[in-house]
PDB file of C-alpha atoms in Angstrom:
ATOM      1  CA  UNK A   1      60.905  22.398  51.604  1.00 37.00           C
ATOM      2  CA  UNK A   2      59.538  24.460  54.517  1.00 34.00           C
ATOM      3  CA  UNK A   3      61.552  27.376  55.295  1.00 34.00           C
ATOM      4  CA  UNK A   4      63.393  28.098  52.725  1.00 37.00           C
ATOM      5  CA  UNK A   5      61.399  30.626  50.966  1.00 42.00           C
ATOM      6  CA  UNK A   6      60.791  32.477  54.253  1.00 40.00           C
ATOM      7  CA  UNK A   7      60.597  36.279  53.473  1.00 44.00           C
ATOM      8  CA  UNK A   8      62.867  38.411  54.408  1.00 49.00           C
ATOM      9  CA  UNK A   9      61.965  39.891  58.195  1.00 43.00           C
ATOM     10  CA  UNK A  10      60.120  43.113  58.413  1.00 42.00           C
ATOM     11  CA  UNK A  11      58.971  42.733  54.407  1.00 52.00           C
ATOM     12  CA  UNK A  12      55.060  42.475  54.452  1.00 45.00           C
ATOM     13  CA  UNK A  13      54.605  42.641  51.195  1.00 54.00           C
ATOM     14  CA  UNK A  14      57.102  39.420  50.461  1.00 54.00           C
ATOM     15  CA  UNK A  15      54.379  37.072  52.509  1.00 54.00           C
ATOM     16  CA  UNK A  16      53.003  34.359  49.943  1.00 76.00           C
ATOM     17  CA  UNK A  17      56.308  34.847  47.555  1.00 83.00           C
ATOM     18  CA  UNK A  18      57.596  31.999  48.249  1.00 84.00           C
ATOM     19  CA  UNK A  19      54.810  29.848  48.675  1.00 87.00           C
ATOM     20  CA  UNK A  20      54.136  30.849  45.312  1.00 91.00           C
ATOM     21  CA  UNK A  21      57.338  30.105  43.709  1.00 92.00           C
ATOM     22  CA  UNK A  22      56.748  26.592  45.508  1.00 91.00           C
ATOM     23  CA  UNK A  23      53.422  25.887  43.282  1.00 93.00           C
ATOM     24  CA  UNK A  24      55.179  27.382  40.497  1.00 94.00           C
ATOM     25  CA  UNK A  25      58.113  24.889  40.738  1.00 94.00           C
ATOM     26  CA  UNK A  26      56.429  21.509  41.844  1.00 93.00           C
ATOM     27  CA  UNK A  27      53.902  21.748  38.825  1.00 93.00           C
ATOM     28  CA  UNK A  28      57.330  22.126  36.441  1.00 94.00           C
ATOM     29  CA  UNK A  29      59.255  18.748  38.109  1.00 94.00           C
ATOM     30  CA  UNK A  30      60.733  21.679  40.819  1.00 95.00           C
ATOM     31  CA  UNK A  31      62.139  23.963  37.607  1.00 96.00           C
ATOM     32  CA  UNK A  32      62.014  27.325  37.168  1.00 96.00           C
ATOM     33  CA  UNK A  33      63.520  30.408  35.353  1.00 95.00           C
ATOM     34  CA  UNK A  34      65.172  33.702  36.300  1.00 94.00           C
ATOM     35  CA  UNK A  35      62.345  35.135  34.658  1.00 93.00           C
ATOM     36  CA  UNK A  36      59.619  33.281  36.776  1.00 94.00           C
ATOM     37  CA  UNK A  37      61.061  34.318  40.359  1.00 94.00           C
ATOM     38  CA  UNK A  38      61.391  37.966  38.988  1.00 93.00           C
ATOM     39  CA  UNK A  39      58.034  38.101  38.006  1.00 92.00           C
ATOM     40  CA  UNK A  40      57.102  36.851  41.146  1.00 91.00           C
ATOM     41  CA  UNK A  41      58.662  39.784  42.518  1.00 89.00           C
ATOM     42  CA  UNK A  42      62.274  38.304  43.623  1.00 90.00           C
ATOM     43  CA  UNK A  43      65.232  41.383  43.666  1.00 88.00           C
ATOM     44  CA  UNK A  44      67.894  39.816  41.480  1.00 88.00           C
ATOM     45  CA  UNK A  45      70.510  39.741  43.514  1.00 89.00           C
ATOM     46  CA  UNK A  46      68.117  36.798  45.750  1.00 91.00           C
ATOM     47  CA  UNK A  47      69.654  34.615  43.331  1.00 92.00           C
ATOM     48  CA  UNK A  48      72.875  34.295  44.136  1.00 92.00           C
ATOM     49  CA  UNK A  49      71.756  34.236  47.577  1.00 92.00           C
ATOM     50  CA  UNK A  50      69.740  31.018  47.663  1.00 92.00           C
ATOM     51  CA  UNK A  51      72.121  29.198  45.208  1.00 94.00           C
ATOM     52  CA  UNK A  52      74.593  30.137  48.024  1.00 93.00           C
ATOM     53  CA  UNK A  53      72.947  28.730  50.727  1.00 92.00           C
ATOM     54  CA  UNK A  54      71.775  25.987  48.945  1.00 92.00           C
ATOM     55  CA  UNK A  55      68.390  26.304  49.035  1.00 91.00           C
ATOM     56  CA  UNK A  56      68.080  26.690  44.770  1.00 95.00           C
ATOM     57  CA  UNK A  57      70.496  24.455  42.494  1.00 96.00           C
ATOM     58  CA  UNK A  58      71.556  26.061  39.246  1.00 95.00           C
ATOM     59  CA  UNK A  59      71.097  23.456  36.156  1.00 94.00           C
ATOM     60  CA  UNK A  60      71.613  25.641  33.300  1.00 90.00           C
ATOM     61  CA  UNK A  61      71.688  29.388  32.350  1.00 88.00           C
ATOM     62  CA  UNK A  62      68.949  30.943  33.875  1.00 91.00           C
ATOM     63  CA  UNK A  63      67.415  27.301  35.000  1.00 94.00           C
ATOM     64  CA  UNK A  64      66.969  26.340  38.831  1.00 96.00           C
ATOM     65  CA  UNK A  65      65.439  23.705  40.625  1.00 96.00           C
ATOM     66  CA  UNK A  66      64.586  23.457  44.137  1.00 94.00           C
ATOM     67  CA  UNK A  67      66.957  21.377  45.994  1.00 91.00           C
ATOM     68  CA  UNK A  68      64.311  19.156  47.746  1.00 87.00           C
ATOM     69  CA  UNK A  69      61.653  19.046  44.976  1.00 89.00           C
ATOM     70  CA  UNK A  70      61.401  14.816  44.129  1.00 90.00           C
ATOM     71  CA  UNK A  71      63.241  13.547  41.481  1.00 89.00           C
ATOM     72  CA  UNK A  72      60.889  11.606  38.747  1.00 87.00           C
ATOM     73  CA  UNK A  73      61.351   9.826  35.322  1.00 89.00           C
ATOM     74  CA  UNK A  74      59.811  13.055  33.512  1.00 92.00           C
ATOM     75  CA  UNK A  75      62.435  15.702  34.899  1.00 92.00           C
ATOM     76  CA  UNK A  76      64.747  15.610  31.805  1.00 93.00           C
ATOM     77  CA  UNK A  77      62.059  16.838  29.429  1.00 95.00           C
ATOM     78  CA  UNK A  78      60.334  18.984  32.377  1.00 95.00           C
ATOM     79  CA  UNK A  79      63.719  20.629  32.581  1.00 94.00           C
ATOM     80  CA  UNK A  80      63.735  21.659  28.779  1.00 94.00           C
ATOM     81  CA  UNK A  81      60.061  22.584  28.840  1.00 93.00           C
ATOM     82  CA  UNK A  82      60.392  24.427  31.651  1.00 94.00           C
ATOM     83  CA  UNK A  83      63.654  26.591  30.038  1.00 93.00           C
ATOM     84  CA  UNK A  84      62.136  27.368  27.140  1.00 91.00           C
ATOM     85  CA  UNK A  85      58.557  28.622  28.075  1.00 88.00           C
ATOM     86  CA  UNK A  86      54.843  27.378  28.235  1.00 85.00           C
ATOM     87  CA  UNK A  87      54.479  27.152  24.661  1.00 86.00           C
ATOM     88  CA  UNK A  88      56.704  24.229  24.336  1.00 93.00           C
ATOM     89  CA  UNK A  89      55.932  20.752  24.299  1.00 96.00           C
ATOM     90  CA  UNK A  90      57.680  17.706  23.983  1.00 98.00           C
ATOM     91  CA  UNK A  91      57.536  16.230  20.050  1.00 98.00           C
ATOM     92  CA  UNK A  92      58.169  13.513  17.898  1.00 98.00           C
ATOM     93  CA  UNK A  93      60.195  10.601  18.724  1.00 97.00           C
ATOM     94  CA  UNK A  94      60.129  11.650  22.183  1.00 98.00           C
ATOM     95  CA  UNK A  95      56.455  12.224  22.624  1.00 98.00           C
ATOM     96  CA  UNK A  96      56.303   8.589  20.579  1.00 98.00           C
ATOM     97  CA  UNK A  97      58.485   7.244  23.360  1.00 96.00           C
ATOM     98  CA  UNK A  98      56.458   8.731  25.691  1.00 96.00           C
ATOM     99  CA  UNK A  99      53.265   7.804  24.393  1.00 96.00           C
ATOM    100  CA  UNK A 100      54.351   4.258  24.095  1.00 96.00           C
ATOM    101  CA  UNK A 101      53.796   4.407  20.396  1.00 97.00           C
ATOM    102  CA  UNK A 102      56.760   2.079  18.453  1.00 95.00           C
ATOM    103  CA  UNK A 103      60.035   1.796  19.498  1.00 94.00           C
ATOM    104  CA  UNK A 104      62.444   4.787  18.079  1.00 96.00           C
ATOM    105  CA  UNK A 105      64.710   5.048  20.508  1.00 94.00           C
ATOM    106  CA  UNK A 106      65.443   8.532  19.952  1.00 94.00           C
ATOM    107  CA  UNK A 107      68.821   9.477  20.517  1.00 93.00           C
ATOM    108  CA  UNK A 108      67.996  13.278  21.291  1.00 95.00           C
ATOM    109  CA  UNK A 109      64.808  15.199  23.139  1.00 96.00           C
ATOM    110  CA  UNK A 110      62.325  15.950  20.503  1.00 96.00           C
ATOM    111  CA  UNK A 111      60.583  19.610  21.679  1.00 96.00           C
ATOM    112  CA  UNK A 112      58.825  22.051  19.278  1.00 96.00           C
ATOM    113  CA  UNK A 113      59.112  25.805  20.642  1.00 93.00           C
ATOM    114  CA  UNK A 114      57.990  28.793  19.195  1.00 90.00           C
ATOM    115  CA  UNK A 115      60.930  30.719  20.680  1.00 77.00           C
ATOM    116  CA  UNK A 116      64.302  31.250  18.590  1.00 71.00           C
ATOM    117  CA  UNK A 117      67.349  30.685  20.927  1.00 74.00           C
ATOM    118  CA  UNK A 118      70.072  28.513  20.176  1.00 76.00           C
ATOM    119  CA  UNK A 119      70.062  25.355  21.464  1.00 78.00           C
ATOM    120  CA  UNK A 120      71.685  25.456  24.708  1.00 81.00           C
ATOM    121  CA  UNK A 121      72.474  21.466  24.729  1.00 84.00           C
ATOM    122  CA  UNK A 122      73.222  19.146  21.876  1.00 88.00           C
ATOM    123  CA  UNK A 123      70.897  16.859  23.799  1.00 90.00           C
ATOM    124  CA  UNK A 124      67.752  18.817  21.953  1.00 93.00           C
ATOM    125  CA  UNK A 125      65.924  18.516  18.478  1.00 93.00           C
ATOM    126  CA  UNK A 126      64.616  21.662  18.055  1.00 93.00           C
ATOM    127  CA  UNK A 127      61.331  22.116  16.006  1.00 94.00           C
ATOM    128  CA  UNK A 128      60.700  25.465  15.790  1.00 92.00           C
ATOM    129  CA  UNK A 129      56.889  25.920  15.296  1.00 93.00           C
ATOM    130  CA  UNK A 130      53.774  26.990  17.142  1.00 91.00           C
ATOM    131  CA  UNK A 131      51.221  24.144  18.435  1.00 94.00           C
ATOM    132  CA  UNK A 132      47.340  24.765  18.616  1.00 93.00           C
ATOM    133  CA  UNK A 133      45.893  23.951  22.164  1.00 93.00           C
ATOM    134  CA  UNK A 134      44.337  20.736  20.489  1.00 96.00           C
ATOM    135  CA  UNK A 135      47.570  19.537  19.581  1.00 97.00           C
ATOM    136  CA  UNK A 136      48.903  18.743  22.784  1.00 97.00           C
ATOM    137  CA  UNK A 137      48.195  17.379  26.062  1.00 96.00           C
ATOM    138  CA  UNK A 138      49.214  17.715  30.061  1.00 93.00           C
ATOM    139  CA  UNK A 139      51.549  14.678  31.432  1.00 91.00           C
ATOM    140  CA  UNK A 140      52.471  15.750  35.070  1.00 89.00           C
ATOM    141  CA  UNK A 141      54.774  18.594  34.481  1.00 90.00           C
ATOM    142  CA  UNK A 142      55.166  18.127  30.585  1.00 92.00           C
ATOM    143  CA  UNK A 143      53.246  19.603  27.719  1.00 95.00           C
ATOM    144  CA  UNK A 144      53.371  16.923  25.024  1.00 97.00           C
ATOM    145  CA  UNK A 145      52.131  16.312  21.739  1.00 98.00           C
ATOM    146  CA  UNK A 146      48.716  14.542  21.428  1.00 98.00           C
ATOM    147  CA  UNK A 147      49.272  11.405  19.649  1.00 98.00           C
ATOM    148  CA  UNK A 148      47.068  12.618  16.915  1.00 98.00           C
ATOM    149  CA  UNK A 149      49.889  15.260  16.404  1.00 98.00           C
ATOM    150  CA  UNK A 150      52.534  13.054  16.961  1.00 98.00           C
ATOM    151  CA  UNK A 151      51.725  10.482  14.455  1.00 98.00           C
ATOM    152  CA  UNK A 152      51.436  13.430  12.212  1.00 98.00           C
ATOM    153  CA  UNK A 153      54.551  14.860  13.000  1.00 98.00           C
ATOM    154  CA  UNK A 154      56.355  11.813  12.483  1.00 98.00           C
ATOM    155  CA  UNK A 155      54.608  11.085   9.186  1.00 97.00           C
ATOM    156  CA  UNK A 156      56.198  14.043   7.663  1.00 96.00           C
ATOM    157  CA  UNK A 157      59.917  13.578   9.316  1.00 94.00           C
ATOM    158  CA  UNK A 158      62.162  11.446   8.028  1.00 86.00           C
ATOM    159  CA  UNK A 159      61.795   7.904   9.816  1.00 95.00           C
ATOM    160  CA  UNK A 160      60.980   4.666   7.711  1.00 96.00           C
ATOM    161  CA  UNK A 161      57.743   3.317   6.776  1.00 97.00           C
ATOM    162  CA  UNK A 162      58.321   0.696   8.815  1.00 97.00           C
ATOM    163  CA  UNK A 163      58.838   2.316  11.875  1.00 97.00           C
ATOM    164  CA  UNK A 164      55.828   4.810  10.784  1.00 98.00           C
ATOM    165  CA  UNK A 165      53.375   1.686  10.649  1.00 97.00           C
ATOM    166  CA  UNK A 166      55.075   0.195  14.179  1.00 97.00           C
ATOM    167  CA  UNK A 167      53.728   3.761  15.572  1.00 97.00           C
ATOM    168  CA  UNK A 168      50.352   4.008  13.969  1.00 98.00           C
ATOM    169  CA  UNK A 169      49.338   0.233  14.740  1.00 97.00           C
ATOM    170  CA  UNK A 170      50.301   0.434  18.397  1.00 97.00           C
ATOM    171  CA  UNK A 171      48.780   3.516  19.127  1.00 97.00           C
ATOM    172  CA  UNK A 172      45.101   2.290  17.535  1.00 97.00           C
ATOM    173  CA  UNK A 173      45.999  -1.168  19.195  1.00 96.00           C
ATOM    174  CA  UNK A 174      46.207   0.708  22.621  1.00 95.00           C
ATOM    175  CA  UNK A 175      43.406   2.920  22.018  1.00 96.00           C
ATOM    176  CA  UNK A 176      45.420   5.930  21.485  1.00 96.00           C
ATOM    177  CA  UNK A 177      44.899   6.737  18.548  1.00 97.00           C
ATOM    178  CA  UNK A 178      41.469   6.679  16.412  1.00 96.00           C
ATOM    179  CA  UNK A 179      41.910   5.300  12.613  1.00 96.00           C
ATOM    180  CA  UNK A 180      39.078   7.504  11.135  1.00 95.00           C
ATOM    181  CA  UNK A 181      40.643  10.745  12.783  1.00 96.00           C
ATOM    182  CA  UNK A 182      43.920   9.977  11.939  1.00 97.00           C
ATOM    183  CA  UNK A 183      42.500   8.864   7.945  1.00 96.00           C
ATOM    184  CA  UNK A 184      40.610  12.283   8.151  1.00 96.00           C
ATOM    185  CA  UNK A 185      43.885  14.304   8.264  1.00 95.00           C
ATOM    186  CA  UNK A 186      44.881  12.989   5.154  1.00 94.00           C
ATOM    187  CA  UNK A 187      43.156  15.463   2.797  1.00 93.00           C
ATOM    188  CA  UNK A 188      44.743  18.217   4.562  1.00 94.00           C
ATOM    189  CA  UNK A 189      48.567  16.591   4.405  1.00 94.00           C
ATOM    190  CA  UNK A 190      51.192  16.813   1.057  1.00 95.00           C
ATOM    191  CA  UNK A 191      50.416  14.329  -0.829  1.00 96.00           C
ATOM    192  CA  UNK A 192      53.304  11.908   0.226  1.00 96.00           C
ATOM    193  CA  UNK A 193      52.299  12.203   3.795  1.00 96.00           C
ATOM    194  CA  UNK A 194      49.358  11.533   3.062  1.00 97.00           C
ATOM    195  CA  UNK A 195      50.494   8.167   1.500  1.00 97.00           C
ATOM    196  CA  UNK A 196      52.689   7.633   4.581  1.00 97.00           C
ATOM    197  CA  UNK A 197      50.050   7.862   6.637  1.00 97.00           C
ATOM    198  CA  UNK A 198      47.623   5.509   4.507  1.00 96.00           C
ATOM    199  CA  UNK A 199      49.787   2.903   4.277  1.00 96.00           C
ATOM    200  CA  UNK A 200      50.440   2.981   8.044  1.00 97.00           C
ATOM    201  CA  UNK A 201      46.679   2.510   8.426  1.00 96.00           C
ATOM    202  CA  UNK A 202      46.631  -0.898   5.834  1.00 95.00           C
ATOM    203  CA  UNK A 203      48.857  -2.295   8.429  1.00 91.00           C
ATOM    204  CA  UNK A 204      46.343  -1.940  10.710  1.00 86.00           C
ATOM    205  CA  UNK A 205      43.537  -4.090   8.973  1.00 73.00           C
TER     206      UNK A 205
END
């Protein structure tokens, strides 16, 4: 990737830009926004200019990657993360997935977001809702729902029972989940999540 953030000649004050768009975009899978490179103190019309020359790729509205950032496993969620701000986080089924917890199969991308655009995909499950810091967790580029949270979160949606308990037991069976955390939540859950959750637990014993 060297070179092709160089500032433009005789502009002191673009020295470090680019570098810093660099950190900005390797810690998101190499995403980032129209809003991140103007903050970073890009002139708009910059662009067109590197999606010209080919040093950004356009992947959505207002979504660019760098064209030799690594590809990984994560980027499809980092993408969507990345396009809809830092207080997303990937949710539900897919944080399940992701976790390792039961075997959903989720035929969309799970991502709560605080923020109230339309769905720019029908490849998204949008759950719009604010997190707590202790609710989720760092995974390379993705923030993702603790699987505290996610157990939760899937205890109130609308899977089976059966599926529920397939979640809960492997996630104490791996160690990522703690029974007596996940039993203390119940007093503070409707009454049939609570249930939902309880019975989950029996499975376990």
């Amino acid at each position: 990737m060297s070179g092709w953030l160089a500032p433009r000649p005789g502009d002191p004050e673009r020295e470090g830009v680019g570098e810093e768009l660099t950190r900005v975009a390797t810690a998101q899978a190499g995403f980032f926004t129209t809003a991140q490179v103007l903050r970073l103190g890009f002139a708009s019309d910059e662009i067109g200019e590197r999606v010209a020359d080919g040093s950004w790729v356009k992947i959505e509205r207002d979504l660019f990657r760098l064209k030799d950032c690594p590809h990984s496993d994560l980027e499809e969620f980092a993408k969507w993360c990345t396009w809809f701000g830092a207080a997303a986080a990937v949710s539900h089924q897919s944080a399940a997935e992701l976790h390792g917890l039961g075997h959903l199969y989720p035929r969309f991308i799970h991502l709560s977001t605080v923020l109230s655009p339309p769905s720019p995909t029908q490849q998204l499950a949008l759950h719009r809702r604010s997190l707590r810091p202790e609710d989720c967790e760092q995974v390379g580029p993705l923030r993702i729902t603790t699987p505290l949270c996610t157990a939760l979160d899937l205890a109130a949606s609308g899977i089976s029972q059966e599926l529920l308990d397939e979640v809960v037991a492997d996630g104490v069976a791996i160690g990522r989940l703690n029974a007596r955390a996940l039993h203390g939540e119940c007093g503070s859950l409707p009454a049939q999540v609570a249930q939902r959750v309880e019975h989950a637990l029996a499975t376990c014993t």
